[in-house]
Amino acid sequence: MGLRVYNTLKRKKEDFKPIDGKKVKMFVCGPTVYDLSHLGHARTYVAYDVIARWLRYRGYDLFYLMNITDIDDKIIKRANEKRMDPLDLAKELEESFFKDMKSLGINSISFYARASDHISEIIDQIRRLLEKGFAYSVETGIYFDVSKFEDYGKLSHQNPEELKKHRIEPDPHKRTIQDFSLWKRRREREPSWGSPWGEGRPGWHIEDTAIAEKYLGQQYDIHGGGIDLVFPHHEAEIAQMESISGKKPMVKYWLHTGFLKVKGRKMAKSLGNFIMIQDALNNHDAETLRLFFSSTHYRSPIDFYEKRLKQTINSLESLDATLDKVRRVKKRSTRFTEEEDDLERRIEKSKKEFEEAMDDDFNTPLALTHLYGLATDVNKLLNKQRSINDRLADRLVSTFKELGGVLGILQKEEKEEELPEKLIMLIDERERARIKKDWRTADEIRKRLKGFGIILEDTEEGVRWKKK
Ligand code: AMP
């Protein structure tokens, strides 16, 4: 069985079959850069990073596009409070976002596209919507006429009656309350651009479809974001793009992540229950945070609390310790023991189980249980044997690194043990004595070091030390 993904549009898991063979085009909604990013954002972006890594692991040629919303009401409001230019504020926060992504090891995105760099593409989409009669112009701006798009509500599975209950963008000039903004006419202290309809700025939803059409075309494979984006944002994107192109579906697979929550409520700036990514990274390394997120399926909510994070720290430490033990145990090149034969088969089995779990809608928690299971078996063997076959050891290290790499864990290189400065100076002093053939001093220092539990070995390449 190949890869299967849960599609919000169909509300079920489907076989993953890209539009164009092994090529996959994916768009994930990026941040609105009005503040620093918190762990809720990290949850979503780590999830898509793992999804992207898995697609590439499975041999897909993935182009992963992320937009940056740098024109938005929230940015303008924050910039006005700070007496800053909104685009300057957005630029500053975009830099922090990139830094956060890098620190979290999120390296799968092929291209970032800023809304403010795509104004002409946005204007062109609005023009086509007006021409085709899907949009109308009023005193305050241009709106999409939801009544013209039959499928409105198909992603969020809402009927027209349910849709009427949402109050989006209150404006008495709109024809119906569900209509959403494509272009807002210039208001004081707001950034604006010239257009055939006068000075103004784009609405949020059209920024994304204009960017996606430019780089991915009118139809593509995957669109992702957090679950809160299903309505109205993604619903509006479908309405815009499918009205322009007349082609359905705009996106084959819609993926949505569950929330990171604190005491049952979404982690959000507006609720004041957030932890900034930068603060979290001061206390925990990125691999711990990534393992924390991957221990829950991407569609399920995660409750964030310290005890849970501590459990993650322990789990990661024990996986790292197993990997370290394999690296340090004495190697031999003689035949495999019976137990080693068993373990070699176990590696194959665990890898296959890990792959099957990931192929089942990116089931990271299940994939992890197979990694933990393998580690337990490795530990059992290392408790029994003082040495292992060198090929088996290499195989173990590469398997842990390869599978861990999909989740962004177990990538630390072998730890170099460090000696206290005082002991290093003693070793150097003994070297100098040895070079001068002052054997008495050299022996005396060797004895002192032994007292500290350090054994010296004189080799052709110089002196080596090890712990007693
Ligand atoms: P925003 O910058 O608020 O537009 O959010 C950017 C992305 O982060 C969107 O895909 C949101 O759905 C997602 N997001 C925001 N808060 C959370 C949260 N608490 N848990 C999971 N994803 C979130």
mmCIF file with all atom_site columns, C-alpha atoms in Angstrom, residues 316-389:
data_model
loop_
_atom_site.group_PDB
_atom_site.id
_atom_site.type_symbol
_atom_site.label_atom_id
_atom_site.label_alt_id
_atom_site.label_comp_id
_atom_site.label_asym_id
_atom_site.label_entity_id
_atom_site.label_seq_id
_atom_site.pdbx_PDB_ins_code
_atom_site.Cartn_x
_atom_site.Cartn_y
_atom_site.Cartn_z
_atom_site.occupancy
_atom_site.B_iso_or_equiv
_atom_site.pdbx_formal_charge
_atom_site.auth_seq_id
_atom_site.auth_comp_id
_atom_site.auth_asym_id
_atom_site.auth_atom_id
_atom_site.pdbx_PDB_model_num
ATOM 1  C CA . LEU A 1 316 ? 14.801 11.730  23.560 1.00 0.00 ? 316 LEU A CA 1
ATOM 2  C CA . GLU A 1 317 ? 17.634 11.227  26.045 1.00 0.00 ? 317 GLU A CA 1
ATOM 3  C CA . SER A 1 318 ? 17.083 7.493   26.061 1.00 0.00 ? 318 SER A CA 1
ATOM 4  C CA . LEU A 1 319 ? 17.037 7.296   22.241 1.00 0.00 ? 319 LEU A CA 1
ATOM 5  C CA . ASP A 1 320 ? 20.199 9.434   22.085 1.00 0.00 ? 320 ASP A CA 1
ATOM 6  C CA . ALA A 1 321 ? 21.818 7.228   24.757 1.00 0.00 ? 321 ALA A CA 1
ATOM 7  C CA . THR A 1 322 ? 21.096 4.073   22.755 1.00 0.00 ? 322 THR A CA 1
ATOM 8  C CA . LEU A 1 323 ? 22.609 5.612   19.662 1.00 0.00 ? 323 LEU A CA 1
ATOM 9  C CA . ASP A 1 324 ? 25.650 6.679   21.686 1.00 0.00 ? 324 ASP A CA 1
ATOM 10 C CA . LYS A 1 325 ? 26.066 3.192   23.129 1.00 0.00 ? 325 LYS A CA 1
ATOM 11 C CA . VAL A 1 326 ? 26.093 1.693   19.643 1.00 0.00 ? 326 VAL A CA 1
ATOM 12 C CA . ARG A 1 327 ? 28.736 4.184   18.603 1.00 0.00 ? 327 ARG A CA 1
ATOM 13 C CA . ARG A 1 328 ? 30.919 3.486   21.624 1.00 0.00 ? 328 ARG A CA 1
ATOM 14 C CA . VAL A 1 329 ? 30.636 -0.276  22.030 1.00 0.00 ? 329 VAL A CA 1
ATOM 15 C CA . LYS A 1 330 ? 33.672 -2.272  20.947 1.00 0.00 ? 330 LYS A CA 1
ATOM 16 C CA . LYS A 1 331 ? 33.391 -3.341  17.302 1.00 0.00 ? 331 LYS A CA 1
ATOM 17 C CA . ARG A 1 332 ? 34.555 -6.591  15.798 1.00 0.00 ? 332 ARG A CA 1
ATOM 18 C CA . SER A 1 333 ? 34.430 -7.852  12.245 1.00 0.00 ? 333 SER A CA 1
ATOM 19 C CA . THR A 1 334 ? 33.852 -11.539 13.005 1.00 0.00 ? 334 THR A CA 1
ATOM 20 C CA . ARG A 1 335 ? 30.679 -13.446 12.162 1.00 0.00 ? 335 ARG A CA 1
ATOM 21 C CA . PHE A 1 336 ? 27.252 -12.399 13.467 1.00 0.00 ? 336 PHE A CA 1
ATOM 22 C CA . THR A 1 337 ? 26.074 -14.062 16.691 1.00 0.00 ? 337 THR A CA 1
ATOM 23 C CA . GLU A 1 338 ? 22.577 -15.514 16.686 1.00 0.00 ? 338 GLU A CA 1
ATOM 24 C CA . GLU A 1 339 ? 21.312 -12.476 18.621 1.00 0.00 ? 339 GLU A CA 1
ATOM 25 C CA . GLU A 1 340 ? 22.911 -10.172 16.084 1.00 0.00 ? 340 GLU A CA 1
ATOM 26 C CA . ASP A 1 341 ? 21.199 -12.025 13.263 1.00 0.00 ? 341 ASP A CA 1
ATOM 27 C CA . ASP A 1 342 ? 17.898 -11.477 15.078 1.00 0.00 ? 342 ASP A CA 1
ATOM 28 C CA . LEU A 1 343 ? 18.619 -7.802  15.547 1.00 0.00 ? 343 LEU A CA 1
ATOM 29 C CA . GLU A 1 344 ? 19.497 -7.357  11.900 1.00 0.00 ? 344 GLU A CA 1
ATOM 30 C CA . ARG A 1 345 ? 16.100 -8.773  10.938 1.00 0.00 ? 345 ARG A CA 1
ATOM 31 C CA . ARG A 1 346 ? 14.538 -6.556  13.577 1.00 0.00 ? 346 ARG A CA 1
ATOM 32 C CA . ILE A 1 347 ? 16.031 -3.458  11.916 1.00 0.00 ? 347 ILE A CA 1
ATOM 33 C CA . GLU A 1 348 ? 14.390 -4.376  8.614  1.00 0.00 ? 348 GLU A CA 1
ATOM 34 C CA . LYS A 1 349 ? 11.055 -5.013  10.311 1.00 0.00 ? 349 LYS A CA 1
ATOM 35 C CA . SER A 1 350 ? 11.131 -1.777  12.341 1.00 0.00 ? 350 SER A CA 1
ATOM 36 C CA . LYS A 1 351 ? 12.008 0.262   9.288  1.00 0.00 ? 351 LYS A CA 1
ATOM 37 C CA . LYS A 1 352 ? 9.121  -1.243  7.339  1.00 0.00 ? 352 LYS A CA 1
ATOM 38 C CA . GLU A 1 353 ? 6.712  -0.623  10.220 1.00 0.00 ? 353 GLU A CA 1
ATOM 39 C CA . PHE A 1 354 ? 7.937  2.950   10.547 1.00 0.00 ? 354 PHE A CA 1
ATOM 40 C CA . GLU A 1 355 ? 7.367  3.483   6.825  1.00 0.00 ? 355 GLU A CA 1
ATOM 41 C CA . GLU A 1 356 ? 3.893  1.959   6.934  1.00 0.00 ? 356 GLU A CA 1
ATOM 42 C CA . ALA A 1 357 ? 2.935  4.231   9.825  1.00 0.00 ? 357 ALA A CA 1
ATOM 43 C CA . MET A 1 358 ? 4.162  7.320   7.979  1.00 0.00 ? 358 MET A CA 1
ATOM 44 C CA . ASP A 1 359 ? 2.364  6.204   4.827  1.00 0.00 ? 359 ASP A CA 1
ATOM 45 C CA . ASP A 1 360 ? -0.858 6.055   6.813  1.00 0.00 ? 360 ASP A CA 1
ATOM 46 C CA . ASP A 1 361 ? -1.574 9.798   6.838  1.00 0.00 ? 361 ASP A CA 1
ATOM 47 C CA . PHE A 1 362 ? 1.813  10.635  8.396  1.00 0.00 ? 362 PHE A CA 1
ATOM 48 C CA . ASN A 1 363 ? 1.164  8.778   11.641 1.00 0.00 ? 363 ASN A CA 1
ATOM 49 C CA . THR A 1 364 ? 4.224  10.017  13.535 1.00 0.00 ? 364 THR A CA 1
ATOM 50 C CA . PRO A 1 365 ? 3.227  8.717   17.019 1.00 0.00 ? 365 PRO A CA 1
ATOM 51 C CA . LEU A 1 366 ? 2.893  5.191   15.645 1.00 0.00 ? 366 LEU A CA 1
ATOM 52 C CA . ALA A 1 367 ? 6.141  5.525   13.685 1.00 0.00 ? 367 ALA A CA 1
ATOM 53 C CA . LEU A 1 368 ? 7.851  6.565   16.924 1.00 0.00 ? 368 LEU A CA 1
ATOM 54 C CA . THR A 1 369 ? 6.690  3.454   18.801 1.00 0.00 ? 369 THR A CA 1
ATOM 55 C CA . HIS A 1 370 ? 8.583  1.383   16.216 1.00 0.00 ? 370 HIS A CA 1
ATOM 56 C CA . LEU A 1 371 ? 11.707 3.460   16.768 1.00 0.00 ? 371 LEU A CA 1
ATOM 57 C CA . TYR A 1 372 ? 11.398 3.054   20.556 1.00 0.00 ? 372 TYR A CA 1
ATOM 58 C CA . GLY A 1 373 ? 10.834 -0.702  20.094 1.00 0.00 ? 373 GLY A CA 1
ATOM 59 C CA . LEU A 1 374 ? 14.027 -1.029  18.075 1.00 0.00 ? 374 LEU A CA 1
ATOM 60 C CA . ALA A 1 375 ? 15.959 0.936   20.700 1.00 0.00 ? 375 ALA A CA 1
ATOM 61 C CA . THR A 1 376 ? 14.719 -1.439  23.427 1.00 0.00 ? 376 THR A CA 1
ATOM 62 C CA . ASP A 1 377 ? 15.996 -4.448  21.468 1.00 0.00 ? 377 ASP A CA 1
ATOM 63 C CA . VAL A 1 378 ? 19.346 -2.776  20.870 1.00 0.00 ? 378 VAL A CA 1
ATOM 64 C CA . ASN A 1 379 ? 19.705 -2.080  24.575 1.00 0.00 ? 379 ASN A CA 1
ATOM 65 C CA . LYS A 1 380 ? 18.927 -5.714  25.385 1.00 0.00 ? 380 LYS A CA 1
ATOM 66 C CA . LEU A 1 381 ? 21.677 -6.906  23.068 1.00 0.00 ? 381 LEU A CA 1
ATOM 67 C CA . LEU A 1 382 ? 24.213 -4.413  24.375 1.00 0.00 ? 382 LEU A CA 1
ATOM 68 C CA . ASN A 1 383 ? 23.489 -5.532  27.931 1.00 0.00 ? 383 ASN A CA 1
ATOM 69 C CA . LYS A 1 384 ? 24.402 -9.076  26.914 1.00 0.00 ? 384 LYS A CA 1
ATOM 70 C CA . GLN A 1 385 ? 27.387 -8.528  24.622 1.00 0.00 ? 385 GLN A CA 1
ATOM 71 C CA . ARG A 1 386 ? 30.572 -6.572  25.222 1.00 0.00 ? 386 ARG A CA 1
ATOM 72 C CA . SER A 1 387 ? 31.206 -6.135  21.507 1.00 0.00 ? 387 SER A CA 1
ATOM 73 C CA . ILE A 1 388 ? 29.107 -6.116  18.344 1.00 0.00 ? 388 ILE A CA 1
ATOM 74 C CA . ASN A 1 389 ? 29.735 -6.738  14.705 1.00 0.00 ? 389 ASN A CA 1
#
